[in-house]
Amino acid sequence: HVEAGTITLIGATTENPSFAVNAALLSRCKVFHLDLLAPGEIAQILRRAVAHDDALRDLEVTDDAIEAIARVAQGDARRSLSMLEAAARHAEATGERRVTAETLEASDETAPLRYDKDGEEHYNVTSAFIKSMRGSDPDASVYWLMRMVDAGEDPLFILRRMVIFASEDVGNADPRALTVVTSADAAFRRLGMPEGLYPLAHATLYLACTAKSNAVGTAFTRARALIEKYGASPVPKKLRNAPTKLMKQDGYGAGYKYAHDFAGGFVPGESYLPDEIGAASLYEPTERGEEARIKARLAAMRASRE
């Protein structure tokens, strides 16, 4: 009916339509994006309410009260009006005829943080948290961490993302990072909130400050590309297990060289990939953190195989 024009649908939502509106319906609608109100616009709405609302007209609402509400209302006019009304009720209950910034603070009325566990803001804040750690900014990282925690996000969700980050964005540049995060996870499960916030913040700051490398993800992506190209290539016979006499007679394990019997713990010239693939450099360590040492050793081993 919407597509045929039988029904004209006009709707408003505080959620992102991409998450909150049925995709088939959304494709037939024109979406208008309304930005958050600026603090000055919020202040204008509040002054208009003070001038025209019967419940507020007899009260003196100071500029500092209006500015304080406009600053913390997060661009939401409805929230700002609710905060003003709560402050006015508090003033009347205490026999005051003035609403000041102190009245607002005493009324204990604050705007809830903009956050939705299943909607856009959930993903926005989570993305900002991850990108801040990746960008090695501990200040921004702990800020976004507290935005999530104070908005009611499940700390175990945050810790899962941090475990992923420790391998995806740190990897062998600092192998300790994974231990730090898994220890923080264990500590949080043991402590709960609010004390569990200490290991959570501890691990966040560690991840933000340590060396970074995405070589782990690059390596398994390249390995997967080889599998897609060559399929299930046969395992070289020298690398196969030979638990039976028949397998040994068939050449399983023949020619295998035990790496610990060689200087440096590796076999010069040896290859472990399928024969049809030959040599391939899938893991390319960076020169950051511990990977600098790994890169030097790996270069020497690869040179011996050429």
PDB file of C-alpha atoms in Angstrom:
ATOM      1  CA  HIS A   1       0.000   0.000   0.000  1.00  0.00           C
ATOM      2  CA  VAL A   2       2.900   2.367   0.708  1.00  0.00           C
ATOM      3  CA  GLU A   3       4.461   1.627  -2.687  1.00  0.00           C
ATOM      4  CA  ALA A   4       1.128   2.123  -4.484  1.00  0.00           C
ATOM      5  CA  GLY A   5       0.533   5.419  -2.706  1.00  0.00           C
ATOM      6  CA  THR A   6      -2.592   4.196  -0.901  1.00  0.00           C
ATOM      7  CA  ILE A   7      -0.940   5.033   2.399  1.00  0.00           C
ATOM      8  CA  THR A   8       1.266   8.040   3.076  1.00  0.00           C
ATOM      9  CA  LEU A   9       3.555   7.078   5.933  1.00  0.00           C
ATOM     10  CA  ILE A  10       5.132   9.793   8.052  1.00  0.00           C
ATOM     11  CA  GLY A  11       7.126   8.634  11.046  1.00  0.00           C
ATOM     12  CA  ALA A  12       9.723   9.864  13.498  1.00  0.00           C
ATOM     13  CA  THR A  13      12.166   7.851  15.544  1.00  0.00           C
ATOM     14  CA  THR A  14      15.130   8.545  17.789  1.00  0.00           C
ATOM     15  CA  GLU A  15      16.718   5.329  16.517  1.00  0.00           C
ATOM     16  CA  ASN A  16      18.729   4.838  13.337  1.00  0.00           C
ATOM     17  CA  PRO A  17      16.196   3.651  10.709  1.00  0.00           C
ATOM     18  CA  SER A  18      18.770   1.193   9.389  1.00  0.00           C
ATOM     19  CA  PHE A  19      18.377  -0.736  12.634  1.00  0.00           C
ATOM     20  CA  ALA A  20      14.836   0.142  13.731  1.00  0.00           C
ATOM     21  CA  VAL A  21      12.768   0.077  10.512  1.00  0.00           C
ATOM     22  CA  ASN A  22      11.955  -2.960   8.381  1.00  0.00           C
ATOM     23  CA  ALA A  23      14.302  -3.021   5.370  1.00  0.00           C
ATOM     24  CA  ALA A  24      11.494  -3.537   2.832  1.00  0.00           C
ATOM     25  CA  LEU A  25       9.586  -0.568   4.254  1.00  0.00           C
ATOM     26  CA  LEU A  26      12.715   1.555   4.516  1.00  0.00           C
ATOM     27  CA  SER A  27      13.512   1.057   0.822  1.00  0.00           C
ATOM     28  CA  ARG A  28      10.160   2.637  -0.081  1.00  0.00           C
ATOM     29  CA  CYS A  29      10.609   5.692   2.135  1.00  0.00           C
ATOM     30  CA  LYS A  30      12.639   8.881   1.964  1.00  0.00           C
ATOM     31  CA  VAL A  31      14.670   9.363   5.123  1.00  0.00           C
ATOM     32  CA  PHE A  32      15.408  12.810   6.541  1.00  0.00           C
ATOM     33  CA  HIS A  33      18.204  12.973   9.099  1.00  0.00           C
ATOM     34  CA  LEU A  34      17.687  15.470  11.950  1.00  0.00           C
ATOM     35  CA  ASP A  35      20.841  16.388  13.856  1.00  0.00           C
ATOM     36  CA  LEU A  36      21.067  16.895  17.600  1.00  0.00           C
ATOM     37  CA  LEU A  37      20.255  20.386  18.790  1.00  0.00           C
ATOM     38  CA  ALA A  38      23.149  22.665  19.666  1.00  0.00           C
ATOM     39  CA  PRO A  39      23.422  23.932  23.271  1.00  0.00           C
ATOM     40  CA  GLY A  40      22.327  27.406  22.130  1.00  0.00           C
ATOM     41  CA  GLU A  41      19.190  25.958  20.534  1.00  0.00           C
ATOM     42  CA  ILE A  42      18.423  23.984  23.687  1.00  0.00           C
ATOM     43  CA  ALA A  43      18.815  27.159  25.745  1.00  0.00           C
ATOM     44  CA  GLN A  44      16.359  28.962  23.455  1.00  0.00           C
ATOM     45  CA  ILE A  45      13.765  26.205  23.952  1.00  0.00           C
ATOM     46  CA  LEU A  46      14.240  26.340  27.723  1.00  0.00           C
ATOM     47  CA  ARG A  47      13.788  30.122  27.842  1.00  0.00           C
ATOM     48  CA  ARG A  48      10.639  29.783  25.770  1.00  0.00           C
ATOM     49  CA  ALA A  49       9.329  27.201  28.243  1.00  0.00           C
ATOM     50  CA  VAL A  50      10.093  29.475  31.197  1.00  0.00           C
ATOM     51  CA  ALA A  51       8.231  32.342  29.514  1.00  0.00           C
ATOM     52  CA  HIS A  52       5.111  30.406  28.524  1.00  0.00           C
ATOM     53  CA  ASP A  53       4.713  27.414  30.870  1.00  0.00           C
ATOM     54  CA  ASP A  54       2.326  28.178  33.753  1.00  0.00           C
ATOM     55  CA  ALA A  55       4.259  25.894  36.107  1.00  0.00           C
ATOM     56  CA  LEU A  56       7.499  27.772  35.456  1.00  0.00           C
ATOM     57  CA  ARG A  57       6.300  31.326  34.945  1.00  0.00           C
ATOM     58  CA  ASP A  58       6.350  32.190  38.645  1.00  0.00           C
ATOM     59  CA  LEU A  59       9.902  30.904  39.116  1.00  0.00           C
ATOM     60  CA  GLU A  60      13.138  32.716  38.417  1.00  0.00           C
ATOM     61  CA  VAL A  61      15.311  30.447  36.306  1.00  0.00           C
ATOM     62  CA  THR A  62      18.856  31.779  36.155  1.00  0.00           C
ATOM     63  CA  ASP A  63      21.031  31.802  33.054  1.00  0.00           C
ATOM     64  CA  ASP A  64      23.549  29.474  34.679  1.00  0.00           C
ATOM     65  CA  ALA A  65      20.790  26.891  35.224  1.00  0.00           C
ATOM     66  CA  ILE A  66      19.688  27.097  31.593  1.00  0.00           C
ATOM     67  CA  GLU A  67      23.279  26.877  30.363  1.00  0.00           C
ATOM     68  CA  ALA A  68      24.000  23.902  32.628  1.00  0.00           C
ATOM     69  CA  ILE A  69      20.962  22.007  31.327  1.00  0.00           C
ATOM     70  CA  ALA A  70      21.773  22.879  27.709  1.00  0.00           C
ATOM     71  CA  ARG A  71      25.312  21.630  28.189  1.00  0.00           C
ATOM     72  CA  VAL A  72      24.393  18.177  29.563  1.00  0.00           C
ATOM     73  CA  ALA A  73      21.146  17.474  27.683  1.00  0.00           C
ATOM     74  CA  GLN A  74      23.104  15.911  24.788  1.00  0.00           C
ATOM     75  CA  GLY A  75      21.120  17.763  22.140  1.00  0.00           C
ATOM     76  CA  ASP A  76      17.759  16.365  23.270  1.00  0.00           C
ATOM     77  CA  ALA A  77      15.056  19.008  23.831  1.00  0.00           C
ATOM     78  CA  ARG A  78      12.711  16.591  25.580  1.00  0.00           C
ATOM     79  CA  ARG A  79      15.398  15.623  28.062  1.00  0.00           C
ATOM     80  CA  SER A  80      16.283  19.244  28.715  1.00  0.00           C
ATOM     81  CA  LEU A  81      12.652  20.094  29.518  1.00  0.00           C
ATOM     82  CA  SER A  82      12.391  17.099  31.849  1.00  0.00           C
ATOM     83  CA  MET A  83      15.511  18.250  33.673  1.00  0.00           C
ATOM     84  CA  LEU A  84      14.125  21.781  33.987  1.00  0.00           C
ATOM     85  CA  GLU A  85      10.831  20.477  35.379  1.00  0.00           C
ATOM     86  CA  ALA A  86      12.643  18.288  37.910  1.00  0.00           C
ATOM     87  CA  ALA A  87      14.744  21.229  39.064  1.00  0.00           C
ATOM     88  CA  ALA A  88      11.602  23.381  39.367  1.00  0.00           C
ATOM     89  CA  ARG A  89       9.859  20.727  41.473  1.00  0.00           C
ATOM     90  CA  HIS A  90      12.889  20.530  43.733  1.00  0.00           C
ATOM     91  CA  ALA A  91      12.944  24.320  44.161  1.00  0.00           C
ATOM     92  CA  GLU A  92       9.250  24.399  45.089  1.00  0.00           C
ATOM     93  CA  ALA A  93       9.649  21.491  47.501  1.00  0.00           C
ATOM     94  CA  THR A  94      12.393  23.353  49.349  1.00  0.00           C
ATOM     95  CA  GLY A  95      10.514  26.669  49.349  1.00  0.00           C
ATOM     96  CA  GLU A  96      12.835  28.318  46.847  1.00  0.00           C
ATOM     97  CA  ARG A  97      11.599  30.599  44.061  1.00  0.00           C
ATOM     98  CA  ARG A  98      14.832  30.485  42.082  1.00  0.00           C
ATOM     99  CA  VAL A  99      16.214  27.670  39.938  1.00  0.00           C
ATOM    100  CA  THR A 100      20.001  27.801  39.716  1.00  0.00           C
ATOM    101  CA  ALA A 101      22.738  25.432  38.603  1.00  0.00           C
ATOM    102  CA  GLU A 102      22.999  24.379  42.248  1.00  0.00           C
ATOM    103  CA  THR A 103      19.278  23.553  42.237  1.00  0.00           C
ATOM    104  CA  LEU A 104      19.788  21.342  39.209  1.00  0.00           C
ATOM    105  CA  GLU A 105      22.641  19.527  40.920  1.00  0.00           C
ATOM    106  CA  ALA A 106      20.648  19.128  44.134  1.00  0.00           C
ATOM    107  CA  SER A 107      17.682  17.696  42.234  1.00  0.00           C
ATOM    108  CA  ASP A 108      19.952  14.843  41.111  1.00  0.00           C
ATOM    109  CA  GLU A 109      18.424  15.037  37.645  1.00  0.00           C
ATOM    110  CA  THR A 110      20.868  14.223  34.865  1.00  0.00           C
ATOM    111  CA  ALA A 111      20.339  13.173  31.299  1.00  0.00           C
ATOM    112  CA  PRO A 112      20.961   9.476  30.691  1.00  0.00           C
ATOM    113  CA  LEU A 113      23.828   8.812  28.326  1.00  0.00           C
ATOM    114  CA  ARG A 114      22.852   8.324  24.696  1.00  0.00           C
ATOM    115  CA  TYR A 115      23.416   4.612  24.246  1.00  0.00           C
ATOM    116  CA  ASP A 116      21.406   1.684  22.962  1.00  0.00           C
ATOM    117  CA  LYS A 117      22.693  -1.847  23.349  1.00  0.00           C
ATOM    118  CA  ASP A 118      21.289  -3.014  20.022  1.00  0.00           C
ATOM    119  CA  GLY A 119      21.231   0.179  17.952  1.00  0.00           C
ATOM    120  CA  GLU A 120      23.524   2.646  16.259  1.00  0.00           C
ATOM    121  CA  GLU A 121      25.034   4.302  19.326  1.00  0.00           C
ATOM    122  CA  HIS A 122      26.141   0.919  20.689  1.00  0.00           C
ATOM    123  CA  TYR A 123      28.168   0.324  17.528  1.00  0.00           C
ATOM    124  CA  ASN A 124      29.372   3.941  17.325  1.00  0.00           C
ATOM    125  CA  VAL A 125      30.827   3.984  20.840  1.00  0.00           C
ATOM    126  CA  THR A 126      32.270   0.475  20.529  1.00  0.00           C
ATOM    127  CA  SER A 127      33.929   1.493  17.259  1.00  0.00           C
ATOM    128  CA  ALA A 128      35.365   4.635  18.862  1.00  0.00           C
ATOM    129  CA  PHE A 129      36.740   2.529  21.732  1.00  0.00           C
ATOM    130  CA  ILE A 130      38.490   0.062  19.409  1.00  0.00           C
ATOM    131  CA  LYS A 131      39.829   2.760  17.084  1.00  0.00           C
ATOM    132  CA  SER A 132      41.190   4.763  20.035  1.00  0.00           C
ATOM    133  CA  MET A 133      43.144   1.758  21.314  1.00  0.00           C
ATOM    134  CA  ARG A 134      44.355   1.003  17.782  1.00  0.00           C
ATOM    135  CA  GLY A 135      45.475   4.620  17.475  1.00  0.00           C
ATOM    136  CA  SER A 136      47.454   4.308  20.747  1.00  0.00           C
ATOM    137  CA  ASP A 137      45.470   7.022  22.560  1.00  0.00           C
ATOM    138  CA  PRO A 138      45.038   5.904  26.197  1.00  0.00           C
ATOM    139  CA  ASP A 139      43.061   9.021  27.132  1.00  0.00           C
ATOM    140  CA  ALA A 140      40.405   8.517  24.460  1.00  0.00           C
ATOM    141  CA  SER A 141      40.383   4.762  25.099  1.00  0.00           C
ATOM    142  CA  VAL A 142      39.534   5.052  28.784  1.00  0.00           C
ATOM    143  CA  TYR A 143      36.985   7.794  27.996  1.00  0.00           C
ATOM    144  CA  TRP A 144      35.065   5.551  25.569  1.00  0.00           C
ATOM    145  CA  LEU A 145      35.403   2.659  28.003  1.00  0.00           C
ATOM    146  CA  MET A 146      33.654   4.676  30.700  1.00  0.00           C
ATOM    147  CA  ARG A 147      31.016   5.866  28.227  1.00  0.00           C
ATOM    148  CA  MET A 148      30.086   2.226  27.665  1.00  0.00           C
ATOM    149  CA  VAL A 149      30.289   1.201  31.317  1.00  0.00           C
ATOM    150  CA  ASP A 150      28.289   4.169  32.638  1.00  0.00           C
ATOM    151  CA  ALA A 151      25.625   3.620  29.967  1.00  0.00           C
ATOM    152  CA  GLY A 152      25.097   0.064  31.217  1.00  0.00           C
ATOM    153  CA  GLU A 153      27.043  -1.951  28.645  1.00  0.00           C
ATOM    154  CA  ASP A 154      27.865  -5.523  29.687  1.00  0.00           C
ATOM    155  CA  PRO A 155      31.557  -5.468  30.733  1.00  0.00           C
ATOM    156  CA  LEU A 156      31.943  -9.023  29.447  1.00  0.00           C
ATOM    157  CA  PHE A 157      31.050  -7.762  25.956  1.00  0.00           C
ATOM    158  CA  ILE A 158      33.794  -5.145  26.288  1.00  0.00           C
ATOM    159  CA  LEU A 159      36.285  -7.765  27.451  1.00  0.00           C
ATOM    160  CA  ARG A 160      35.460 -10.041  24.507  1.00  0.00           C
ATOM    161  CA  ARG A 161      36.242  -7.192  22.128  1.00  0.00           C
ATOM    162  CA  MET A 162      39.505  -6.558  23.979  1.00  0.00           C
ATOM    163  CA  VAL A 163      40.545 -10.216  23.687  1.00  0.00           C
ATOM    164  CA  ILE A 164      39.990  -9.984  19.927  1.00  0.00           C
ATOM    165  CA  PHE A 165      41.939  -6.716  19.827  1.00  0.00           C
ATOM    166  CA  ALA A 166      44.907  -8.262  21.652  1.00  0.00           C
ATOM    167  CA  SER A 167      45.429 -10.678  18.750  1.00  0.00           C
ATOM    168  CA  GLU A 168      44.033  -8.653  15.848  1.00  0.00           C
ATOM    169  CA  ASP A 169      45.731  -5.317  16.533  1.00  0.00           C
ATOM    170  CA  VAL A 170      48.642  -6.165  18.856  1.00  0.00           C
ATOM    171  CA  GLY A 171      49.596  -9.748  18.091  1.00  0.00           C
ATOM    172  CA  ASN A 172      53.271 -10.652  18.368  1.00  0.00           C
ATOM    173  CA  ALA A 173      54.324  -7.016  18.657  1.00  0.00           C
ATOM    174  CA  ASP A 174      53.513  -7.638  22.326  1.00  0.00           C
ATOM    175  CA  PRO A 175      52.510 -11.262  23.056  1.00  0.00           C
ATOM    176  CA  ARG A 176      51.893 -10.295  26.689  1.00  0.00           C
ATOM    177  CA  ALA A 177      48.827  -8.295  25.653  1.00  0.00           C
ATOM    178  CA  LEU A 178      46.670 -11.400  25.296  1.00  0.00           C
ATOM    179  CA  THR A 179      47.719 -12.556  28.768  1.00  0.00           C
ATOM    180  CA  VAL A 180      46.952  -9.133  30.240  1.00  0.00           C
ATOM    181  CA  VAL A 181      43.429  -9.116  28.782  1.00  0.00           C
ATOM    182  CA  THR A 182      42.577 -12.713  29.680  1.00  0.00           C
ATOM    183  CA  SER A 183      43.849 -12.017  33.207  1.00  0.00           C
ATOM    184  CA  ALA A 184      41.638  -8.918  33.334  1.00  0.00           C
ATOM    185  CA  ASP A 185      38.701 -11.043  32.202  1.00  0.00           C
ATOM    186  CA  ALA A 186      39.371 -13.585  34.968  1.00  0.00           C
ATOM    187  CA  ALA A 187      39.824 -10.818  37.551  1.00  0.00           C
ATOM    188  CA  PHE A 188      36.590  -9.109  36.520  1.00  0.00           C
ATOM    189  CA  ARG A 189      34.625 -12.351  36.784  1.00  0.00           C
ATOM    190  CA  ARG A 190      36.034 -12.831  40.270  1.00  0.00           C
ATOM    191  CA  LEU A 191      35.508  -9.264  41.482  1.00  0.00           C
ATOM    192  CA  GLY A 192      32.360  -8.067  39.730  1.00  0.00           C
ATOM    193  CA  MET A 193      31.458  -4.388  39.746  1.00  0.00           C
ATOM    194  CA  PRO A 194      32.500  -1.842  40.852  1.00  0.00           C
ATOM    195  CA  GLU A 195      35.954  -3.231  41.769  1.00  0.00           C
ATOM    196  CA  GLY A 196      36.165  -5.104  38.467  1.00  0.00           C
ATOM    197  CA  LEU A 197      36.475  -1.744  36.754  1.00  0.00           C
ATOM    198  CA  TYR A 198      40.131  -1.610  37.835  1.00  0.00           C
ATOM    199  CA  PRO A 199      41.345  -4.601  35.788  1.00  0.00           C
ATOM    200  CA  LEU A 200      39.059  -3.511  32.931  1.00  0.00           C
ATOM    201  CA  ALA A 201      40.653  -0.050  32.784  1.00  0.00           C
ATOM    202  CA  HIS A 202      44.100  -1.537  33.451  1.00  0.00           C
ATOM    203  CA  ALA A 203      43.868  -3.763  30.369  1.00  0.00           C
ATOM    204  CA  THR A 204      42.394  -0.958  28.251  1.00  0.00           C
ATOM    205  CA  LEU A 205      45.304   1.347  29.014  1.00  0.00           C
ATOM    206  CA  TYR A 206      47.816  -1.434  28.387  1.00  0.00           C
ATOM    207  CA  LEU A 207      46.356  -2.202  24.960  1.00  0.00           C
ATOM    208  CA  ALA A 208      46.286   1.483  24.052  1.00  0.00           C
ATOM    209  CA  CYS A 209      49.916   2.071  25.006  1.00  0.00           C
ATOM    210  CA  THR A 210      51.623  -1.062  23.700  1.00  0.00           C
ATOM    211  CA  ALA A 211      53.133  -1.731  20.249  1.00  0.00           C
ATOM    212  CA  LYS A 212      50.681  -2.659  17.487  1.00  0.00           C
ATOM    213  CA  SER A 213      50.710  -5.162  14.622  1.00  0.00           C
ATOM    214  CA  ASN A 214      48.008  -6.619  12.388  1.00  0.00           C
ATOM    215  CA  ALA A 215      50.345  -9.289  10.981  1.00  0.00           C
ATOM    216  CA  VAL A 216      48.403 -12.141  12.615  1.00  0.00           C
ATOM    217  CA  GLY A 217      45.222 -11.409  10.683  1.00  0.00           C
ATOM    218  CA  THR A 218      47.160 -10.765   7.479  1.00  0.00           C
ATOM    219  CA  ALA A 219      48.893 -14.146   7.816  1.00  0.00           C
ATOM    220  CA  PHE A 220      45.748 -16.243   8.144  1.00  0.00           C
ATOM    221  CA  THR A 221      44.029 -14.243   5.397  1.00  0.00           C
ATOM    222  CA  ARG A 222      46.906 -15.076   3.033  1.00  0.00           C
ATOM    223  CA  ALA A 223      46.813 -18.718   4.132  1.00  0.00           C
ATOM    224  CA  ARG A 224      43.097 -18.876   3.362  1.00  0.00           C
ATOM    225  CA  ALA A 225      43.751 -17.382  -0.080  1.00  0.00           C
ATOM    226  CA  LEU A 226      46.248 -20.185  -0.822  1.00  0.00           C
ATOM    227  CA  ILE A 227      43.696 -22.783   0.263  1.00  0.00           C
ATOM    228  CA  GLU A 228      41.093 -21.234  -2.028  1.00  0.00           C
ATOM    229  CA  LYS A 229      43.607 -21.245  -4.898  1.00  0.00           C
ATOM    230  CA  TYR A 230      45.068 -24.745  -4.497  1.00  0.00           C
ATOM    231  CA  GLY A 231      42.334 -26.551  -2.575  1.00  0.00           C
ATOM    232  CA  ALA A 232      43.224 -29.382  -0.186  1.00  0.00           C
ATOM    233  CA  SER A 233      46.772 -29.955  -1.401  1.00  0.00           C
ATOM    234  CA  PRO A 234      48.283 -33.303  -0.291  1.00  0.00           C
ATOM    235  CA  VAL A 235      50.383 -33.251   2.861  1.00  0.00           C
ATOM    236  CA  PRO A 236      54.017 -33.987   1.895  1.00  0.00           C
ATOM    237  CA  LYS A 237      54.861 -37.556   2.873  1.00  0.00           C
ATOM    238  CA  LYS A 238      57.811 -36.471   5.011  1.00  0.00           C
ATOM    239  CA  LEU A 239      55.378 -34.542   7.249  1.00  0.00           C
ATOM    240  CA  ARG A 240      52.827 -37.320   7.624  1.00  0.00           C
ATOM    241  CA  ASN A 241      52.405 -39.355  10.782  1.00  0.00           C
ATOM    242  CA  ALA A 242      53.419 -43.003  10.429  1.00  0.00           C
ATOM    243  CA  PRO A 243      51.876 -44.975  13.316  1.00  0.00           C
ATOM    244  CA  THR A 244      51.768 -48.296  11.409  1.00  0.00           C
ATOM    245  CA  LYS A 245      54.331 -50.438   9.574  1.00  0.00           C
ATOM    246  CA  LEU A 246      52.304 -50.230   6.351  1.00  0.00           C
ATOM    247  CA  MET A 247      52.375 -46.425   6.431  1.00  0.00           C
ATOM    248  CA  LYS A 248      56.134 -46.448   6.948  1.00  0.00           C
ATOM    249  CA  GLN A 249      56.523 -48.810   3.993  1.00  0.00           C
ATOM    250  CA  ASP A 250      54.466 -46.380   1.928  1.00  0.00           C
ATOM    251  CA  GLY A 251      56.940 -43.610   2.695  1.00  0.00           C
ATOM    252  CA  TYR A 252      55.028 -41.787   5.409  1.00  0.00           C
ATOM    253  CA  GLY A 253      57.510 -39.760   7.479  1.00  0.00           C
ATOM    254  CA  ALA A 254      60.435 -40.666   5.254  1.00  0.00           C
ATOM    255  CA  GLY A 255      63.000 -37.903   5.001  1.00  0.00           C
ATOM    256  CA  TYR A 256      61.658 -35.892   7.915  1.00  0.00           C
ATOM    257  CA  LYS A 257      64.400 -33.980   9.700  1.00  0.00           C
ATOM    258  CA  TYR A 258      64.006 -33.267  13.421  1.00  0.00           C
ATOM    259  CA  ALA A 259      64.531 -29.509  13.850  1.00  0.00           C
ATOM    260  CA  HIS A 260      65.996 -29.781  17.364  1.00  0.00           C
ATOM    261  CA  ASP A 261      68.942 -31.746  15.985  1.00  0.00           C
ATOM    262  CA  PHE A 262      70.106 -28.715  14.001  1.00  0.00           C
ATOM    263  CA  ALA A 263      71.889 -25.537  15.045  1.00  0.00           C
ATOM    264  CA  GLY A 264      69.455 -22.767  15.826  1.00  0.00           C
ATOM    265  CA  GLY A 265      66.555 -25.214  16.066  1.00  0.00           C
ATOM    266  CA  PHE A 266      65.633 -25.091  12.371  1.00  0.00           C
ATOM    267  CA  VAL A 267      66.557 -27.095   9.285  1.00  0.00           C
ATOM    268  CA  PRO A 268      68.287 -25.074   6.542  1.00  0.00           C
ATOM    269  CA  GLY A 269      66.611 -25.438   3.176  1.00  0.00           C
ATOM    270  CA  GLU A 270      63.620 -27.347   4.513  1.00  0.00           C
ATOM    271  CA  SER A 271      60.056 -26.632   3.329  1.00  0.00           C
ATOM    272  CA  TYR A 272      56.850 -27.506   5.161  1.00  0.00           C
ATOM    273  CA  LEU A 273      54.179 -26.285   2.742  1.00  0.00           C
ATOM    274  CA  PRO A 274      52.549 -28.582   0.167  1.00  0.00           C
ATOM    275  CA  ASP A 275      54.848 -29.306  -2.772  1.00  0.00           C
ATOM    276  CA  GLU A 276      52.621 -27.592  -5.341  1.00  0.00           C
ATOM    277  CA  ILE A 277      52.652 -24.364  -3.319  1.00  0.00           C
ATOM    278  CA  GLY A 278      56.372 -24.309  -2.639  1.00  0.00           C
ATOM    279  CA  ALA A 279      57.725 -21.272  -0.800  1.00  0.00           C
ATOM    280  CA  ALA A 280      55.306 -18.612   0.399  1.00  0.00           C
ATOM    281  CA  SER A 281      55.693 -15.750   2.880  1.00  0.00           C
ATOM    282  CA  LEU A 282      52.385 -15.539   4.717  1.00  0.00           C
ATOM    283  CA  TYR A 283      53.567 -14.049   8.006  1.00  0.00           C
ATOM    284  CA  GLU A 284      55.328 -10.706   7.629  1.00  0.00           C
ATOM    285  CA  PRO A 285      56.274  -9.345  11.066  1.00  0.00           C
ATOM    286  CA  THR A 286      56.481  -5.609  11.558  1.00  0.00           C
ATOM    287  CA  GLU A 287      59.479  -3.851  13.065  1.00  0.00           C
ATOM    288  CA  ARG A 288      57.471  -2.821  16.111  1.00  0.00           C
ATOM    289  CA  GLY A 289      57.870  -4.260  19.583  1.00  0.00           C
ATOM    290  CA  GLU A 290      58.744  -7.948  19.891  1.00  0.00           C
ATOM    291  CA  GLU A 291      58.068  -8.494  16.195  1.00  0.00           C
ATOM    292  CA  ALA A 292      61.302  -6.685  15.334  1.00  0.00           C
ATOM    293  CA  ARG A 293      63.242  -9.550  16.941  1.00  0.00           C
ATOM    294  CA  ILE A 294      60.966 -12.143  15.320  1.00  0.00           C
ATOM    295  CA  LYS A 295      61.424 -10.494  11.923  1.00  0.00           C
ATOM    296  CA  ALA A 296      65.222 -10.687  12.117  1.00  0.00           C
ATOM    297  CA  ARG A 297      65.197 -14.376  13.064  1.00  0.00           C
ATOM    298  CA  LEU A 298      62.555 -15.220  10.465  1.00  0.00           C
ATOM    299  CA  ALA A 299      64.540 -13.465   7.729  1.00  0.00           C
ATOM    300  CA  ALA A 300      67.575 -15.626   8.527  1.00  0.00           C
ATOM    301  CA  MET A 301      65.526 -18.832   8.454  1.00  0.00           C
ATOM    302  CA  ARG A 302      63.789 -17.929   5.195  1.00  0.00           C
ATOM    303  CA  ALA A 303      67.104 -17.053   3.562  1.00  0.00           C
ATOM    304  CA  SER A 304      68.390 -20.543   4.402  1.00  0.00           C
ATOM    305  CA  ARG A 305      65.441 -22.117   2.580  1.00  0.00           C
ATOM    306  CA  GLU A 306      66.051 -20.314  -0.688  1.00  0.00           C
TER     307      GLU A 306
END
